[in-house]
Amino acid sequence: MRKRGVIGAEVEIRVPFFDVDSINVVWHGHYVKYLEQARCELLDQLGHNYDAMRVSGYVWPVIDLHLRYAQPAQFGQRLTVRAELVEWEHRLKINYLILDAASGQRLTRATSEQVAVCIETREMQLASPAAFVNAVQRKLQSLESPV
């Protein structure tokens, strides 16, 4: 299993007021929204976003998510959220880092796992659909070829 992602994306987020609790830190459930924004950016870079997945006949529910906090994020803070694709052949595994955008200090790290589920049969797939694997391979080839 790879520890470093082969394809990455990042988004910048400013923590909104409604994401913090009474002591001005991000309520833990809101971190998932930030991860989703980075995951969507990563999938867009692959040219295989959620709409394309549905067209291919599959959905990718998150089956496991682990978050580990180092420092809390606060209201108004600018965050950089990085997503790196680590696995894609049998499941989709993405590693995340949430950093303070100004200092680069790590606030949170996370990992999510998603599996392909056939829309028609509602069965979990043992291997990623060819359309998704091909999208990853095209992106990897474009990264390797000289510009």
Coordinates of C-alpha atoms in Angstrom, one line a residue, residues 50-102:
Y50 CA -19.3 12.4 -8.9
D51 CA -21.5 13.1 -11.9
A52 CA -19.2 11.1 -14.2
M53 CA -19.2 8.3 -11.7
R54 CA -23.0 8.2 -11.7
V55 CA -23.0 8.2 -15.6
S56 CA -20.6 5.2 -15.5
G57 CA -23.2 3.3 -13.3
Y58 CA -21.4 3.6 -10.0
V59 CA -21.5 5.6 -6.8
W60 CA -18.6 5.8 -4.3
P61 CA -19.9 6.0 -0.7
V62 CA -17.4 6.7 2.1
I63 CA -17.1 3.5 4.1
D64 CA -14.4 4.6 6.5
L65 CA -13.1 7.9 7.7
H66 CA -10.3 8.6 10.3
L67 CA -9.5 12.0 11.6
R68 CA -6.5 12.9 13.8
Y69 CA -6.3 16.4 15.3
A70 CA -3.0 18.2 16.2
Q71 CA -4.4 21.7 16.6
P72 CA -8.0 23.1 16.4
A73 CA -9.0 25.4 13.6
Q74 CA -10.8 28.6 14.6
F75 CA -13.3 31.1 13.2
G76 CA -11.9 33.2 10.3
Q77 CA -8.7 31.1 10.0
R78 CA -7.6 30.3 6.4
L79 CA -7.0 26.6 5.9
T80 CA -5.3 24.7 3.1
V81 CA -6.9 21.3 2.7
R82 CA -4.8 18.8 0.7
A83 CA -6.1 15.5 -0.7
E84 CA -3.8 12.8 -2.2
L85 CA -5.0 9.7 -4.0
V86 CA -3.2 6.7 -2.4
E87 CA -5.2 3.7 -3.8
W88 CA -7.7 3.2 -6.6
E89 CA -7.5 -0.3 -8.0
H90 CA -10.0 -1.9 -5.5
R91 CA -11.1 1.0 -3.4
L92 CA -10.6 4.7 -3.3
K93 CA -8.3 5.7 -0.5
I94 CA -7.4 9.4 0.0
N95 CA -5.1 10.9 2.6
Y96 CA -5.8 14.5 3.7
L97 CA -3.9 17.2 5.5
I98 CA -5.5 20.4 6.9
L99 CA -2.9 23.1 7.4
D100 CA -3.0 26.7 8.6
A101 CA -2.7 28.5 5.3
A102 CA -0.5 31.3 6.7

